XYZ file of C-alpha atoms in Angstrom:
264
model
C -9.832 13.431 -12.747
C -11.969 10.341 -11.623
C -13.184 10.548 -7.990
C -14.946 8.416 -5.490
C -16.819 9.849 -3.266
C -16.846 8.256 0.438
C -19.622 8.172 2.716
C -18.392 11.328 4.334
C -18.079 12.999 1.269
C -14.432 12.772 1.173
C -13.031 12.802 -2.686
C -10.831 10.063 -2.987
C -8.952 10.079 -6.303
C -7.963 6.902 -8.760
C -6.361 6.153 -11.382
C -8.175 3.620 -14.242
C -6.125 2.172 -17.132
C -6.609 -0.562 -19.915
C -10.177 -1.621 -21.435
C -10.669 -5.211 -21.265
C -9.711 -7.855 -18.976
C -10.176 -8.996 -15.000
C -10.238 -5.742 -13.027
C -7.646 -4.764 -10.830
C -7.201 -2.335 -7.702
C -3.877 -0.968 -6.802
C -3.137 0.351 -3.369
C -0.518 1.718 -2.642
C 1.424 1.869 0.967
C 1.720 4.816 3.135
C 2.701 7.330 0.990
C -0.886 6.717 0.203
C -0.054 8.045 -3.363
C -1.632 5.773 -6.939
C 1.381 7.153 -8.402
C 3.791 4.523 -6.525
C 2.042 1.808 -8.917
C 3.021 3.519 -12.236
C 5.131 1.214 -13.754
C 3.081 -2.111 -12.303
C -0.239 -0.272 -13.637
C 1.193 -0.020 -17.408
C 2.627 -3.434 -17.421
C -0.645 -5.213 -15.802
C -2.916 -2.617 -18.273
C -1.754 -4.528 -21.503
C -4.263 -7.264 -20.515
C -5.996 -6.044 -17.307
C -8.375 -3.260 -16.460
C -6.426 -1.788 -13.733
C -7.331 1.047 -11.237
C -5.185 2.210 -8.551
C -6.313 4.604 -5.687
C -5.020 6.891 -3.198
C -5.576 6.806 0.293
C -7.707 9.824 1.883
C -5.229 12.086 3.331
C -2.598 11.572 0.473
C -1.951 12.502 -2.993
C -4.755 13.683 -5.095
C -7.240 12.684 -2.679
C -8.989 15.452 0.326
C -7.025 15.962 3.554
C -9.458 16.419 5.810
C -8.618 17.130 9.721
C -9.904 14.545 12.006
C -9.124 10.724 13.137
C -7.219 8.182 10.538
C -8.077 4.909 11.142
C -7.119 1.721 8.671
C -11.109 0.876 9.113
C -11.716 3.946 7.655
C -9.484 3.813 4.880
C -10.933 0.335 4.121
C -14.306 1.549 4.087
C -13.100 3.659 1.654
C -12.074 1.351 -0.393
C -14.466 -1.257 -0.131
C -17.092 1.310 -1.298
C -14.797 1.767 -4.272
C -14.948 -1.866 -4.877
C -18.617 -2.285 -4.483
C -19.181 0.667 -7.639
C -17.279 -1.763 -10.378
C -19.479 -3.998 -12.314
C -17.914 -7.237 -12.259
C -14.848 -8.754 -9.726
C -12.154 -7.105 -8.345
C -8.753 -8.296 -7.968
C -7.331 -6.648 -4.472
C -3.597 -5.884 -4.584
C -2.361 -4.201 -1.414
C 1.230 -2.575 -0.728
C 2.403 -2.338 3.245
C -0.122 -0.018 4.387
C -2.507 -0.950 0.914
C -1.534 -4.396 2.235
C -3.067 -4.002 6.100
C -6.066 -2.689 4.302
C -6.401 -5.567 2.113
C -6.273 -7.903 5.161
C -8.849 -6.241 6.258
C -11.144 -6.398 3.685
C -10.278 -10.338 2.589
C -11.624 -10.964 6.154
C -15.023 -9.624 5.766
C -14.882 -9.253 1.865
C -17.311 -7.538 -0.526
C -19.443 -9.831 -2.689
C -17.475 -8.868 -5.515
C -13.719 -8.960 -4.327
C -12.282 -12.061 -6.219
C -8.562 -12.420 -4.666
C -6.555 -10.650 -2.566
C -2.278 -10.080 -2.972
C -0.980 -8.731 0.181
C 2.741 -6.640 -0.740
C 5.830 -6.307 2.110
C 2.632 -5.982 4.925
C 2.153 -7.043 8.360
C -0.845 -8.639 10.454
C 0.207 -7.539 14.266
C 3.099 -4.761 15.257
C 5.970 -5.886 17.104
C 8.419 -3.660 19.552
C 10.756 -3.040 16.260
C 7.410 -2.258 14.202
C 6.325 0.252 16.562
C 9.825 2.331 17.768
C 10.337 2.825 13.347
C 6.690 4.132 13.346
C 6.486 6.294 16.667
C 9.989 7.391 15.708
C 8.849 8.896 12.252
C 5.587 10.256 13.234
C 7.522 12.478 15.553
C 9.866 13.893 13.834
C 6.671 14.586 11.482
C 5.784 16.171 14.830
C 8.368 18.183 14.990
C 8.284 19.972 11.817
C 11.377 17.800 10.203
C 9.875 16.674 6.907
C 13.459 16.542 5.118
C 14.744 13.955 7.779
C 11.586 12.200 7.365
C 11.676 11.734 3.683
C 14.797 10.681 4.521
C 14.591 7.703 6.451
C 11.759 6.978 4.361
C 14.090 6.781 1.261
C 16.627 4.912 3.562
C 14.166 2.230 4.426
C 12.100 1.790 0.977
C 15.179 0.629 -1.334
C 18.308 -0.762 -1.477
C 21.971 0.873 -1.283
C 22.602 0.590 -4.903
C 19.462 2.820 -5.491
C 20.281 5.207 -3.606
C 23.745 5.231 -5.164
C 22.373 5.845 -8.195
C 19.272 8.033 -7.382
C 20.951 10.288 -5.235
C 20.288 13.528 -7.132
C 16.459 12.469 -7.396
C 15.876 11.785 -3.969
C 17.419 14.402 -2.870
C 15.227 16.993 -5.073
C 12.078 14.852 -3.721
C 13.712 15.487 0.161
C 13.538 19.137 -0.882
C 10.281 19.378 -1.673
C 8.790 16.628 0.950
C 7.214 19.434 3.177
C 4.847 20.162 0.281
C 4.442 17.040 -0.581
C 3.579 15.768 3.022
C 1.757 19.114 4.423
C -0.490 19.044 6.295
C 2.065 17.626 8.506
C -0.510 16.863 11.365
C -2.323 14.701 8.630
C 0.559 12.732 8.043
C 1.982 11.803 11.270
C -1.913 10.674 12.417
C -1.357 8.907 9.127
C 1.682 7.439 10.373
C 0.420 6.653 13.938
C -2.686 4.571 12.760
C -1.095 1.810 11.408
C 0.183 0.750 15.471
C -3.244 -0.969 15.970
C -3.211 -2.685 13.122
C -3.631 -6.227 14.219
C -5.522 -8.749 11.898
C -3.379 -12.123 12.883
C -6.112 -14.100 14.735
C -8.942 -13.034 11.886
C -6.465 -14.533 8.539
C -7.449 -17.843 8.906
C -11.239 -16.611 8.074
C -9.538 -15.793 4.446
C -12.138 -17.804 1.880
C -10.508 -15.978 -1.439
C -7.187 -17.030 -2.898
C -4.584 -15.393 -1.700
C -0.662 -14.501 -2.518
C 1.759 -12.965 -0.270
C 4.818 -10.980 -1.770
C 7.622 -10.042 0.411
C 10.803 -8.332 -0.828
C 13.783 -10.265 0.263
C 16.139 -7.110 1.135
C 12.934 -5.486 2.956
C 14.335 -4.027 6.661
C 10.906 -1.943 6.955
C 8.844 -4.988 6.812
C 11.192 -7.622 6.898
C 10.104 -10.988 4.904
C 9.513 -12.596 8.532
C 6.358 -10.364 8.544
C 4.690 -11.626 5.494
C 5.728 -15.110 5.856
C 3.630 -14.740 9.580
C 0.444 -13.616 7.200
C 1.090 -16.698 4.874
C 1.776 -18.869 7.226
C -2.081 -17.515 8.771
C -4.142 -17.417 5.501
C -5.445 -21.022 4.708
C -3.895 -22.186 1.121
C -1.774 -18.754 0.575
C 0.854 -18.982 -1.220
C 4.201 -16.894 -0.094
C 6.769 -15.648 -3.284
C 9.943 -13.528 -2.215
C 10.653 -10.774 -4.473
C 14.238 -9.164 -5.252
C 14.669 -5.527 -3.893
C 13.346 -3.312 -1.226
C 10.339 -2.078 0.272
C 9.893 0.006 -2.090
C 10.429 -2.923 -4.493
C 6.780 -2.256 -6.985
C 8.354 1.268 -7.582
C 12.257 0.615 -7.912
C 11.744 -2.387 -10.024
C 8.056 -3.516 -11.070
C 8.934 -6.171 -13.249
C 9.230 -8.921 -10.819
C 6.186 -7.923 -9.181
C 4.193 -7.483 -12.356
C 5.116 -11.543 -13.952
C 4.364 -13.263 -9.960
C 0.890 -11.091 -10.466
C 0.220 -11.972 -13.895
C 0.980 -15.539 -12.986
C -1.396 -15.378 -9.774
C -4.269 -13.784 -11.730
C -3.853 -16.149 -14.545
C -5.068 -19.302 -12.154
C -7.327 -17.693 -9.912
C -9.071 -15.865 -13.249
C-alpha cells in the first residue's frame, strides 16, 4: 500500500495509476478519500501518471487527534509533490481546491500547473452557516443526517433518484466511515478560516478553474471569483452538481485533457 510519511510521522495513503506521460496529482474534497477520483483517474491513466491521495484524517490515511488545518494538509501535499521525480500537475476539488490555491501561491519547484474545481477562496455568511451546521451534526453524533445532507449538497435531484438505494446504504454505514466524528468535525471547521482571495493574483502557474452548473454547495460564482483573481486563469463550467467528478467523470476528463495537453 503506497504511503507518504509526513514530517510529523502521519502516514498519507495514495493510489498510483499509469506508467507514462505527465504526472497528475488529484486531491479530493472534504471527504478526503482518493477513491472519489476513481473514474477520473482511470480516464487519465491511459497516458498520464496519476496519483490520487487521501487527506490526513480521512480515507486510508492516519487519523491523528489534535488540530486540523488546511495549512497542515497543504504541507502533506507539498511533501508528496517534492517526492516526485519530475513536474507535477495539481488538480484539487472543493477542499482539495483550497489546498491547491495555497500551493499555487507558494509553489514547490516542480509544480507545473494547477486546476481548481468547485472551490472557494473566501467564505461568506452562507458558507459559514452551512459548514457550522454540518460540524454541529457531527458533534451531536448524527452521522446519518450528516451524510444525508452531504448527498443532497453533492448530487443533482436526478442522481439522488436513480442512486437512492446505494446512497441509503452509504448513510447506514456513515458512522464507521466518518469515525472518529471529532476528527471529521475538526476537518469541517478547518474550512471556515480559508482566505486566499487577496493572494491569488500572485499565482504565476497555468491555471484552470472548473465550476459545476448545478452546484448548490459551492455555487459557480465562487469559482468565478477565483478565476478572476488569478492572472490568465481560464474558467470552464461543467454539467452536474458538486460531486460531478465522481458522478459523471467524462466532462472533467475532457477538460483536463485539453488543458494538460496545452500546458505540457
